[in-house]
Short mmCIF file of C-alpha atoms and ligand atoms in Angstrom, two decimals:
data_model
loop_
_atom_site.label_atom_id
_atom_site.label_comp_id
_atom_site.label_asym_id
_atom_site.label_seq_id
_atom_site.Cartn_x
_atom_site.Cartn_y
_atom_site.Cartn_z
CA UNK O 512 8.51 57.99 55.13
CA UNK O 513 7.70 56.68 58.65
CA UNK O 514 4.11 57.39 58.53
CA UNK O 515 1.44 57.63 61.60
CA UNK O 516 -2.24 55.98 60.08
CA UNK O 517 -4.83 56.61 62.69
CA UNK O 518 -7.89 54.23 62.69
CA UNK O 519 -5.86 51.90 60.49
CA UNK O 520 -8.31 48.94 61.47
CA UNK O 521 -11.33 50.26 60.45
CA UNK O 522 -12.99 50.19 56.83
CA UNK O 523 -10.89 53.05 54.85
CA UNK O 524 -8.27 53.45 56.99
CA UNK O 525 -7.28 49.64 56.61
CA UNK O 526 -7.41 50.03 52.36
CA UNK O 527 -5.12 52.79 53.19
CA UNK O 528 -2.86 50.79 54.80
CA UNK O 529 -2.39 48.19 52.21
CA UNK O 530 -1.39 51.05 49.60
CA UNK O 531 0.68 52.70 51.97
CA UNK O 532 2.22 49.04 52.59
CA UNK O 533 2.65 48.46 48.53
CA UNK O 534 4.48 51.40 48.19
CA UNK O 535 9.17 51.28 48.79
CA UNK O 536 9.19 54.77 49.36
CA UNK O 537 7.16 54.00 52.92
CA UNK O 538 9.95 52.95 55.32
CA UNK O 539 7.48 51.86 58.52
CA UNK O 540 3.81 52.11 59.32
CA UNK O 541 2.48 52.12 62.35
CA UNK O 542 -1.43 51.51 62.79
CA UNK O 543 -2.65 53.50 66.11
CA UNK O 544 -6.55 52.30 66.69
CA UNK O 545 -8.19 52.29 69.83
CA UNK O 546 -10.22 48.72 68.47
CA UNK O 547 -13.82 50.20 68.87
CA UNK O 548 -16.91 48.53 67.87
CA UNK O 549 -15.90 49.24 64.12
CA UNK O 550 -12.37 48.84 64.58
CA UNK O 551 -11.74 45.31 63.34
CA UNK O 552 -8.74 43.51 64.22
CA UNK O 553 -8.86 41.40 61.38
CA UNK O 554 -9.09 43.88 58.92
CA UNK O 555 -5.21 44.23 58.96
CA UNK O 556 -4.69 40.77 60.64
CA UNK O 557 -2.67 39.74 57.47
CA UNK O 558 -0.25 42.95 57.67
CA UNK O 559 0.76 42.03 61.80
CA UNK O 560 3.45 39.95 60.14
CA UNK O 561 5.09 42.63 57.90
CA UNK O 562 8.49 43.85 59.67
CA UNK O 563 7.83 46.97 58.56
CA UNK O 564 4.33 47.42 60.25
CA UNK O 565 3.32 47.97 63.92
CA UNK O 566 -0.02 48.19 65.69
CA UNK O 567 -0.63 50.04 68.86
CA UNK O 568 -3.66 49.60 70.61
CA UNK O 569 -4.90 53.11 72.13
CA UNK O 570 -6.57 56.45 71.80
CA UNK O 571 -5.55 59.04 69.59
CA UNK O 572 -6.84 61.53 72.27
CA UNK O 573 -4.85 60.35 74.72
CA UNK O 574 -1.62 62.48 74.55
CA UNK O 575 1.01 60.58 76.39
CA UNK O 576 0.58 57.60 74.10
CA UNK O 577 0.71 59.68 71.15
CA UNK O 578 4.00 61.67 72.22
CA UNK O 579 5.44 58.20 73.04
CA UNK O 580 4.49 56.78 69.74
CA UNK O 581 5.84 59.91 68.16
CA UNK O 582 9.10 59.73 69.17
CA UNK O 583 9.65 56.00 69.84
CA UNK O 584 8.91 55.41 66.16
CA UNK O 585 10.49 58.60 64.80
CA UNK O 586 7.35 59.64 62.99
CA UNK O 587 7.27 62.43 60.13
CA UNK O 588 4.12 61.79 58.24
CA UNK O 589 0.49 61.50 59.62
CA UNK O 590 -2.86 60.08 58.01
CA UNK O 591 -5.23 60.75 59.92
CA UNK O 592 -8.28 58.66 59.89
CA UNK O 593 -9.46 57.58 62.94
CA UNK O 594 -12.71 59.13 63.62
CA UNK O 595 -16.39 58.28 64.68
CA UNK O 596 -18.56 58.43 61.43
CA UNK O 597 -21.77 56.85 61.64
CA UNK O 598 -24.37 59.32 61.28
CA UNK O 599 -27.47 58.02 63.16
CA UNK O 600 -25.21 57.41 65.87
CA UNK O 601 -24.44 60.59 66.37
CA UNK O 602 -28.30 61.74 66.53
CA UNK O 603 -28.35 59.06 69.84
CA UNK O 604 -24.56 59.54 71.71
CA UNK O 605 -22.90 62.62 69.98
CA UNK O 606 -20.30 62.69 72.96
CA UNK O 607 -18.09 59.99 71.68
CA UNK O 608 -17.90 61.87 67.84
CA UNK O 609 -16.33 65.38 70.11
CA UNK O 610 -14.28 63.22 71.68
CA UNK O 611 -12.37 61.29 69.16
CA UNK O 612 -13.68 63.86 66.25
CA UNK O 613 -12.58 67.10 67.63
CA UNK O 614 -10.49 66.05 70.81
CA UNK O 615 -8.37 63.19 69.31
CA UNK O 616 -7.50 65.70 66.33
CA UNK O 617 -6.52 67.80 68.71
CA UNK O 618 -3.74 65.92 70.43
CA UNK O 619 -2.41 64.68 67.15
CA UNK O 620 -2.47 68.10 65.89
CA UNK O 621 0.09 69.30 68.94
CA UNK O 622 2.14 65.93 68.82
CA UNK O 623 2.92 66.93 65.19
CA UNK O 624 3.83 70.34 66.17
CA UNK O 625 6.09 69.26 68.70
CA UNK O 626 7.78 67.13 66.07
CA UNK O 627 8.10 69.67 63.24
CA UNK O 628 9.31 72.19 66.26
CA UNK O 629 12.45 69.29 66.49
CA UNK O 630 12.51 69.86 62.86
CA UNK O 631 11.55 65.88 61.77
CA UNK O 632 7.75 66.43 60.46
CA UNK O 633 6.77 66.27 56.96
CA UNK O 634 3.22 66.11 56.50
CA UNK O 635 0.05 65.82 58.13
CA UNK O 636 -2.92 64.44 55.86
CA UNK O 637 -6.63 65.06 57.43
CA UNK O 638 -9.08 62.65 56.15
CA UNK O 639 -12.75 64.55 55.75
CA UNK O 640 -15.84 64.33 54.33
CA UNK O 641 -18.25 65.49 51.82
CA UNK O 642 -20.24 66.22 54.45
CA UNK O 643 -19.09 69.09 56.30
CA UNK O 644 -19.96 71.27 53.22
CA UNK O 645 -23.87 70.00 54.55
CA UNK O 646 -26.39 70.00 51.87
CA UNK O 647 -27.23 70.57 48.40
CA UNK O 648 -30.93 70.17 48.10
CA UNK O 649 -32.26 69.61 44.69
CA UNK O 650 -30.16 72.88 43.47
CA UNK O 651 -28.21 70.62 40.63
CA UNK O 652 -25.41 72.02 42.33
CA UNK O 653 -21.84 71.10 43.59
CA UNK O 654 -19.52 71.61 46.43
CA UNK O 655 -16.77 72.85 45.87
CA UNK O 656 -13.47 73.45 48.11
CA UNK O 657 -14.45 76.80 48.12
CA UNK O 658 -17.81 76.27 49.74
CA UNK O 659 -18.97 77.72 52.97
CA UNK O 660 -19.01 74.68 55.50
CA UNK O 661 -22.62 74.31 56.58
CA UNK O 662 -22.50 70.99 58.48
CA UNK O 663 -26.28 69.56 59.74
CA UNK O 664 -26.13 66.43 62.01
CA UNK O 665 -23.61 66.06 65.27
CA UNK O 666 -21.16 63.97 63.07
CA UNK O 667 -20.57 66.34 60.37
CA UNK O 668 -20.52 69.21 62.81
CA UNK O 669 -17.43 67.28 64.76
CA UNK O 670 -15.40 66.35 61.27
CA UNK O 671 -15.95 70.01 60.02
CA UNK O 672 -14.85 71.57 64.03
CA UNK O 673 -11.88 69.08 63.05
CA UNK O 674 -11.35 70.75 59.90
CA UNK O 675 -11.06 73.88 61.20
CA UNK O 676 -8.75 73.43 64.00
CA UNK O 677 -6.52 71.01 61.58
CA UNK O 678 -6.52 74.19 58.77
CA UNK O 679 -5.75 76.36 62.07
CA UNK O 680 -2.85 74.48 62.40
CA UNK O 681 -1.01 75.69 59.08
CA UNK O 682 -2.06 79.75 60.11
CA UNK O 683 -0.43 79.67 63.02
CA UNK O 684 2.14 77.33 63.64
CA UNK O 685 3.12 76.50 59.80
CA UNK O 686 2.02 72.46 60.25
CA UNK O 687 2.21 71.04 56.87
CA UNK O 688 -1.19 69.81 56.33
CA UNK O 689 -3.75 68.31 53.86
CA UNK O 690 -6.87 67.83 53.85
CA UNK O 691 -8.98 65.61 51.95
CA UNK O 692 -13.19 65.58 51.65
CA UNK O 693 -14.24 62.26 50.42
CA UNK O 694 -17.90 61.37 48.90
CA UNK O 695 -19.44 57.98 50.29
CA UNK O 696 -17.00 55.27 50.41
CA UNK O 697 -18.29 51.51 49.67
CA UNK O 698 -16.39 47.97 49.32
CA UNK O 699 -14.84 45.16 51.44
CA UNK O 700 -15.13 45.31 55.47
CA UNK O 701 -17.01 48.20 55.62
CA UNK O 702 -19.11 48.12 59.02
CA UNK O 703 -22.79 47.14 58.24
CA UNK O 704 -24.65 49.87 60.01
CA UNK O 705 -23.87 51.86 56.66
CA UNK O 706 -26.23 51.89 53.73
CA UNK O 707 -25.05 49.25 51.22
CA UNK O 708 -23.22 46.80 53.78
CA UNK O 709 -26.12 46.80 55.96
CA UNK O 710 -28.17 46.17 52.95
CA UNK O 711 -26.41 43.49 51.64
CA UNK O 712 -25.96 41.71 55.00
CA UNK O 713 -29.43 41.96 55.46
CA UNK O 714 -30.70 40.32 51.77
CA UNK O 715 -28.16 37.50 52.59
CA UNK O 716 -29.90 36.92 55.00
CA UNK O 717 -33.59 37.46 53.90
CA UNK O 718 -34.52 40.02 55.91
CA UNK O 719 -36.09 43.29 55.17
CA UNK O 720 -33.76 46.46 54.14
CA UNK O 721 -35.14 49.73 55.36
CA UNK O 722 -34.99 52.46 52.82
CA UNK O 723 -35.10 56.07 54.86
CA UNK O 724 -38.00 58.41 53.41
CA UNK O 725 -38.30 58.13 49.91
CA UNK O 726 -35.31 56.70 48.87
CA UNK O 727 -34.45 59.58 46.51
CA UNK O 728 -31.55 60.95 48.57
CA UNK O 729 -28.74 60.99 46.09
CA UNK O 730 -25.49 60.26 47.12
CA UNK O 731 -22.15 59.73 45.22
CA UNK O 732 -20.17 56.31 45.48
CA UNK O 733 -16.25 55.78 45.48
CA UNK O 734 -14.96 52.63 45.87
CA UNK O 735 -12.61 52.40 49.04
CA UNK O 736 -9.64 51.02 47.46
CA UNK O 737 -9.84 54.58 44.60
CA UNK O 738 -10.52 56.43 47.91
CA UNK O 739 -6.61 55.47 49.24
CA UNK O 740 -5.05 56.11 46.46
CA UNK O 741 -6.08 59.74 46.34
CA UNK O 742 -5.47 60.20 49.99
CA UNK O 743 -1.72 59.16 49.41
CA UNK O 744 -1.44 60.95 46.54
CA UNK O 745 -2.55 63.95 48.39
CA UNK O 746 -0.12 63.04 51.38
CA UNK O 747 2.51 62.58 48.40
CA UNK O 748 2.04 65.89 46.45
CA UNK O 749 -0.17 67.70 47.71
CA UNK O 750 -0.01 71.81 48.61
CA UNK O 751 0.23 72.44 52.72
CA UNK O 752 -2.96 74.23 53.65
CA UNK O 753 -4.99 72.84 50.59
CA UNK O 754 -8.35 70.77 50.80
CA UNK O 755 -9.00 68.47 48.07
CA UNK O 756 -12.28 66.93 47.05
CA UNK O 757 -12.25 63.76 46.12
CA UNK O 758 -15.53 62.46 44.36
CA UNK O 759 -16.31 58.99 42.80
CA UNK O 760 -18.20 60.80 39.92
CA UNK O 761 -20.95 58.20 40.54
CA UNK O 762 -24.05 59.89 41.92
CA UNK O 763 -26.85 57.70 42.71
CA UNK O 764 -30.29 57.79 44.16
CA UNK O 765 -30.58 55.24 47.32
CA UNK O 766 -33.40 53.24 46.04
CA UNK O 767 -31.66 53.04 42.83
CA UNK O 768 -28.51 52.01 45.05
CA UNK O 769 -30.70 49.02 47.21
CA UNK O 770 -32.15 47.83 43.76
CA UNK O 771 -28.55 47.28 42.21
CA UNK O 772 -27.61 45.40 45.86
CA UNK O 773 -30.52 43.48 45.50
CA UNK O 774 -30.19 42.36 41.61
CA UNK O 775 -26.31 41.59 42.19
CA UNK O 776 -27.80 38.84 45.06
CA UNK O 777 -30.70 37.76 43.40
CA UNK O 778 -33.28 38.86 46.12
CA UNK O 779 -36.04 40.35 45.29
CA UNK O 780 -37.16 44.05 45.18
CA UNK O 781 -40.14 42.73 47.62
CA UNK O 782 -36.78 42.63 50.48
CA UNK O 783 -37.53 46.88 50.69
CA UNK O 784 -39.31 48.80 53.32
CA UNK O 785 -39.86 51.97 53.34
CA UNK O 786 -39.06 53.31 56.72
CA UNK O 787 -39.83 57.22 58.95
CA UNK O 788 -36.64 59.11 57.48
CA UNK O 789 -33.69 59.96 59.44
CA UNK O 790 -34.19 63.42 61.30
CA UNK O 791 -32.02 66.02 59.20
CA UNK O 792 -31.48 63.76 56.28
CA UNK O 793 -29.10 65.45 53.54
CA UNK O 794 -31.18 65.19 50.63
CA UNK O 795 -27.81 65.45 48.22
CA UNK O 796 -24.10 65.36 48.12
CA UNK O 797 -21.93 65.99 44.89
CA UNK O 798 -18.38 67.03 44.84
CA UNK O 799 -16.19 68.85 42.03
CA UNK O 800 -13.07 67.27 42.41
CA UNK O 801 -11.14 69.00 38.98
CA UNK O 802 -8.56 70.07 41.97
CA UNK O 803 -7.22 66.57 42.82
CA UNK O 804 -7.52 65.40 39.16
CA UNK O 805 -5.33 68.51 38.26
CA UNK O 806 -2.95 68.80 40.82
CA UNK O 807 -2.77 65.44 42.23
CA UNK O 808 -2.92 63.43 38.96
CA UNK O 809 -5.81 61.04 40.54
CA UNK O 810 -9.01 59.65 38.99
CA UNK O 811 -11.44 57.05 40.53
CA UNK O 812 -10.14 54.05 38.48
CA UNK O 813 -13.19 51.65 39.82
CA UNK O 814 -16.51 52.16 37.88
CA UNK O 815 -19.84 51.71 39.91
CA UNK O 816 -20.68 48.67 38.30
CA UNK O 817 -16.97 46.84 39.05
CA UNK O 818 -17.14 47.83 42.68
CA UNK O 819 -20.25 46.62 43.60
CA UNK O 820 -19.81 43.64 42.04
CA UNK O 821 -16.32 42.89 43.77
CA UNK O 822 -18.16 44.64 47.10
CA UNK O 823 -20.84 41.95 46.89
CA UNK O 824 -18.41 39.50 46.03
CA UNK O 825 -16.82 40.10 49.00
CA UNK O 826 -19.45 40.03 51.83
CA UNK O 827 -20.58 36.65 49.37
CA UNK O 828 -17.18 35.21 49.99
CA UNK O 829 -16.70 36.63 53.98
CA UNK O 830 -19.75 35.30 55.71
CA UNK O 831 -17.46 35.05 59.10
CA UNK O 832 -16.55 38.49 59.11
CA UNK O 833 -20.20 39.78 58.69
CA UNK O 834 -21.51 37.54 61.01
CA UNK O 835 -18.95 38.01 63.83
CA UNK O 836 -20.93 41.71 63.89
CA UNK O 837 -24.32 41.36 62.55
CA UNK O 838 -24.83 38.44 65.96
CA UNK O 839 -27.64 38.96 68.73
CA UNK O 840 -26.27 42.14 70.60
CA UNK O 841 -26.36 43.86 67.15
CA UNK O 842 -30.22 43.38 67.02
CA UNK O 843 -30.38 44.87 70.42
CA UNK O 844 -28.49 47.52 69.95
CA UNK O 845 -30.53 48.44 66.20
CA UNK O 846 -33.68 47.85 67.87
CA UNK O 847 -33.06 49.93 70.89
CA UNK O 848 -31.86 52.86 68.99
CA UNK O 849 -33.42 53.09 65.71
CA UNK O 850 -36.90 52.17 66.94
CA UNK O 851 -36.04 55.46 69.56
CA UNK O 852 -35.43 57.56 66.19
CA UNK O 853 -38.33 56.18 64.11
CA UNK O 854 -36.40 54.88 61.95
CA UNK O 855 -37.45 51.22 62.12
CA UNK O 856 -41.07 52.63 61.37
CA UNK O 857 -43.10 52.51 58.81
CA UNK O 858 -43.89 55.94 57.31
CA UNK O 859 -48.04 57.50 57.72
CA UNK O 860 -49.67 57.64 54.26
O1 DAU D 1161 -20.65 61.49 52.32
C1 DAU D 1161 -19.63 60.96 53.13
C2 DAU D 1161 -20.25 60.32 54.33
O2 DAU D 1161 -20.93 59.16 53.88
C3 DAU D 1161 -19.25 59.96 55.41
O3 DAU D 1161 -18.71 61.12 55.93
C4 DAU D 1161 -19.93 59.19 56.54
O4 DAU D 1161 -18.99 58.78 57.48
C5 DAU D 1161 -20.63 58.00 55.94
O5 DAU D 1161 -21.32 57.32 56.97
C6 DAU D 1161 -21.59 58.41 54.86
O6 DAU D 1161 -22.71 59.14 55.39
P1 DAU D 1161 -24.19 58.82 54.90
O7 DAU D 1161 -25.15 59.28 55.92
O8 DAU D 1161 -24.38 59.29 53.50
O9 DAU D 1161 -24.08 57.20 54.85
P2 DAU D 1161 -25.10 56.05 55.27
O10 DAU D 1161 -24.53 54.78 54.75
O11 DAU D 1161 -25.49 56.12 56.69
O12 DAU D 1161 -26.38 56.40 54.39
C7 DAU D 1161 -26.32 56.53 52.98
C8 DAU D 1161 -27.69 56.96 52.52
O13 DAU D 1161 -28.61 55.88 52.71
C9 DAU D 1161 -28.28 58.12 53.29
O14 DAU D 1161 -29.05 58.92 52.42
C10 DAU D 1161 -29.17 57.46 54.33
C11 DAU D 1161 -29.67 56.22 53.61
N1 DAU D 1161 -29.93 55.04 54.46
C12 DAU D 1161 -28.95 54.63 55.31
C13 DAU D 1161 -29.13 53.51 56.11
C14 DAU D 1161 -28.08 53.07 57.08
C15 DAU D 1161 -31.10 54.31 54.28
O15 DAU D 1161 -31.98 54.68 53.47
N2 DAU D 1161 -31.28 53.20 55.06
C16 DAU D 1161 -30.36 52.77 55.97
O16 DAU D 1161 -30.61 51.75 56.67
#
């Protein structure tokens, strides 16, 4: 397997990297990340000294690059993660999540198709989200792969356009694709603008943690590391043209999520503030992921308990890496945009 990983540096896409790394049957890897403000260098800096590894600096919409990494490296497998995929971002600067969302799928779609045309591509493996199948309300309900895509903020409306075209793909020009929809991913070096790195960055260091609306949004929680293994087992065996859910079976409410955070660090529940909710907020995401447990033989091995202990752990034992990002322009940067969304503020009684 010479294997393509897109957005290898950033949270998921660098977990997926170490499997992919563990593994004989993977002959070279070569990380393509254009090193944006969630992009971290140092979340693969170990791997830079593997012979088999390589990382290219660049954008994945940038088609010359690709081609050249393409065929200098000989590529026949593709994991594509690379993506923008911070919500609230995309309510403030929803240009950049086209861009590398839609755009950057693009060009890697047609550099794989020119490779499988030479008759040397295997398999292409989309990374998605829960998200794209929008939201489930208080229904008790659960998405399915089945289920109409009904996306509701800019970001999810990019990742399920991306979807589309990358399911397009197998119609009509028989790609060998995959594609997998993940529910929230937590654990190490995840970027704290996301719920529970943001909230334990924030208790460690004694400030207030804003909890949107109510806090009663439910969302389910799979540990990053359980995350990678179903992606490669989906790259591995799964069917060309199939989507596969893959759901951490560990559906929380936020509050009850920020309360856990908080007990782990021994701060207290005092640390919470109610905030104005985000505009659009998905009030629930569940997945039914019987597919991937049936076809692709995977479970989430981590229970909820064991990964936020090892999460917290982590940002415990990483201060350097947490405070390289959460410095001075951070601040700026929250206060200029989330005080223009309201979501700094404290809700009207
Ligand atoms: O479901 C998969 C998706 O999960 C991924 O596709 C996205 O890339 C990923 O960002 C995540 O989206 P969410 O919007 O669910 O994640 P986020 O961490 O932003 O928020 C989780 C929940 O916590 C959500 O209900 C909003 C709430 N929240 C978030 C932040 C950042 C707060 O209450 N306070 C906060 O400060």
């Amino acid at each position: 397997m010479r294997l393509l990983v897109t957005g290898g540096c950033g949270f998921i896409g660098s977990a997926f990297l170490r499997a992919a790394l563990s593994r004989s049957s993977v002959e070279r890897v070569v990380n393509l990340d254009v090193l944006s403000y969630s992009g971290r260098r140092e979340n693969q800096s170990e791997l830079e000294r593997e012979a088999r590894y390589r990382l290219v600096v660049g954008d994945i919409a940038d088609a010359a690059l690709v081609a050249r990494v393409f065929q200098e490296e000989k590529i026949d497998h593709v994991a594509h993660f690379a993506a923008e995929s911070h919500v609230d971002r995309s309510l403030f600067a929803a240009q950049a999540f086209v861009h590398t969302n839609v755009l950057g799928t693009l060009v890697l779609l047609e550099a794989a198709r020119g490779a499988r045309e030479k008759g040397r591509f295997e398999r292409f493996l989309h990374v998605s989200t829960d998200e794209v199948y929008g939201d489930l309300g208080d229904t008790g309900d659960v998405f399915r792969e089945t289920t109409p895509l009904s996306p509701r903020n800019p970001y999810s409306a990019s990742k399920a356009g991306a979807d589309l075209l990358a399911l397009s793909y197998v119609k009509t020009h028989g790609l060998p694709l995959v594609v997998t929809r993940s529910s929230n991913n937590y654990g190490p070096r995840q970027f704290p603008e996301k719920l529970m790195p943001l909230v334990v960055t924030n208790a460690l260091m004694d400030r207030q943690v804003p909890v949107y609306g109510d806090g009663k949004n439910v969302r389910d929680w799979l540990f990053v590391e359980d995350n990678a293994q179903g992606i490669f087992a989906a790259m591995e065996r799964g069917r060309p043209g199939e989507v596969y859910n893959l759901g951490g079976e560990n559906e929380r409410e936020n509050l009850t999520v920020v309360r856990a955070i908080l007990a782990a660090l021994g701060k207290p529940e005092s640390l919470i503030q109610f905030v104005k909710d985000r505009p659009g907020h998905d009030r629930r995401y569940a997945l039914d992921s019987r597919r991937a447990h049936g076809e692709l033989g995977w479970k989430p091995a981590v229970t909820f308990e064991e990964g936020l202990a090892r999460t917290v752990a982590w940002y415990r034992a990483n201060e350097p890496w947490w405070r390289a990002i959460r410095d001075d322009s951070f601040d700026a940067y929250y206060e200029r945009h989330y005080g223009k969304l309201g979501l700094k503020e404290q809700p009207t009684a």
